[in-house]
XYZ file of C-alpha atoms in Angstrom:
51
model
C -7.587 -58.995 -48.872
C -4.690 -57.229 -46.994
C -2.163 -58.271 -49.571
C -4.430 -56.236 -52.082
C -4.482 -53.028 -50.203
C -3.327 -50.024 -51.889
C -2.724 -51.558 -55.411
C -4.321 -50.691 -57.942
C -6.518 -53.025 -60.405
C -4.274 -54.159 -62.661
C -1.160 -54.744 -59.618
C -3.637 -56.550 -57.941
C -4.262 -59.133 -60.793
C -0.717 -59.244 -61.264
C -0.904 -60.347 -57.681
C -3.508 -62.921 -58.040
C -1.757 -64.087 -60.885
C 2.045 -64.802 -59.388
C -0.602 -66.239 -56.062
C -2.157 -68.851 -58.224
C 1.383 -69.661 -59.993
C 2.938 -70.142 -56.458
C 0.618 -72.434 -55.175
C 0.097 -74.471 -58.066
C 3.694 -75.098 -57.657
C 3.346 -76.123 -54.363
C 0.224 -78.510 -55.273
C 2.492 -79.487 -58.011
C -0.544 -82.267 -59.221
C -1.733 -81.695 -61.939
C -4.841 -83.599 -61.539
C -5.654 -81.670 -58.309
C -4.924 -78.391 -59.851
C -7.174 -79.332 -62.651
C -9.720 -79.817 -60.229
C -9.239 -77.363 -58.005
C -9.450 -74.817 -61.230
C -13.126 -76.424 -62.849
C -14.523 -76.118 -59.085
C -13.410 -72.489 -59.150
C -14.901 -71.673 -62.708
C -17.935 -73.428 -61.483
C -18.711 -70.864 -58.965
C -17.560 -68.138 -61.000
C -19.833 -69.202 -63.835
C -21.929 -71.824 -63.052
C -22.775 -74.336 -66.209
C -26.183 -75.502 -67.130
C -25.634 -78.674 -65.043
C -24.163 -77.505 -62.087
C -27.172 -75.100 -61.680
């Protein structure tokens, strides 16, 4: 949350944004990533079956 501090909305997605990029890199598989991205969605929006 510190990294976020004093930017405004749309430098802070910008932020999130070259975040996520970075540390895909560094994951670098794809599989995991793919993973890693469906678990996030999941709690952003669960689906009828993960309820």
């Amino acid at each position: 949350m510190e990294a976020h501090r004093g930017l405004d909305a749309a430098q802070s997605h910008a932020l999130n944004a070259r975040l996520v990029l970075l540390l895909a890199n560094h994951v670098g598989s794809a599989t995991v990533l793919r993973e890693a991205l469906q678990v996030a969605r999941d709690v952003a929006a669960p689906t009828e079956t993960a309820r």
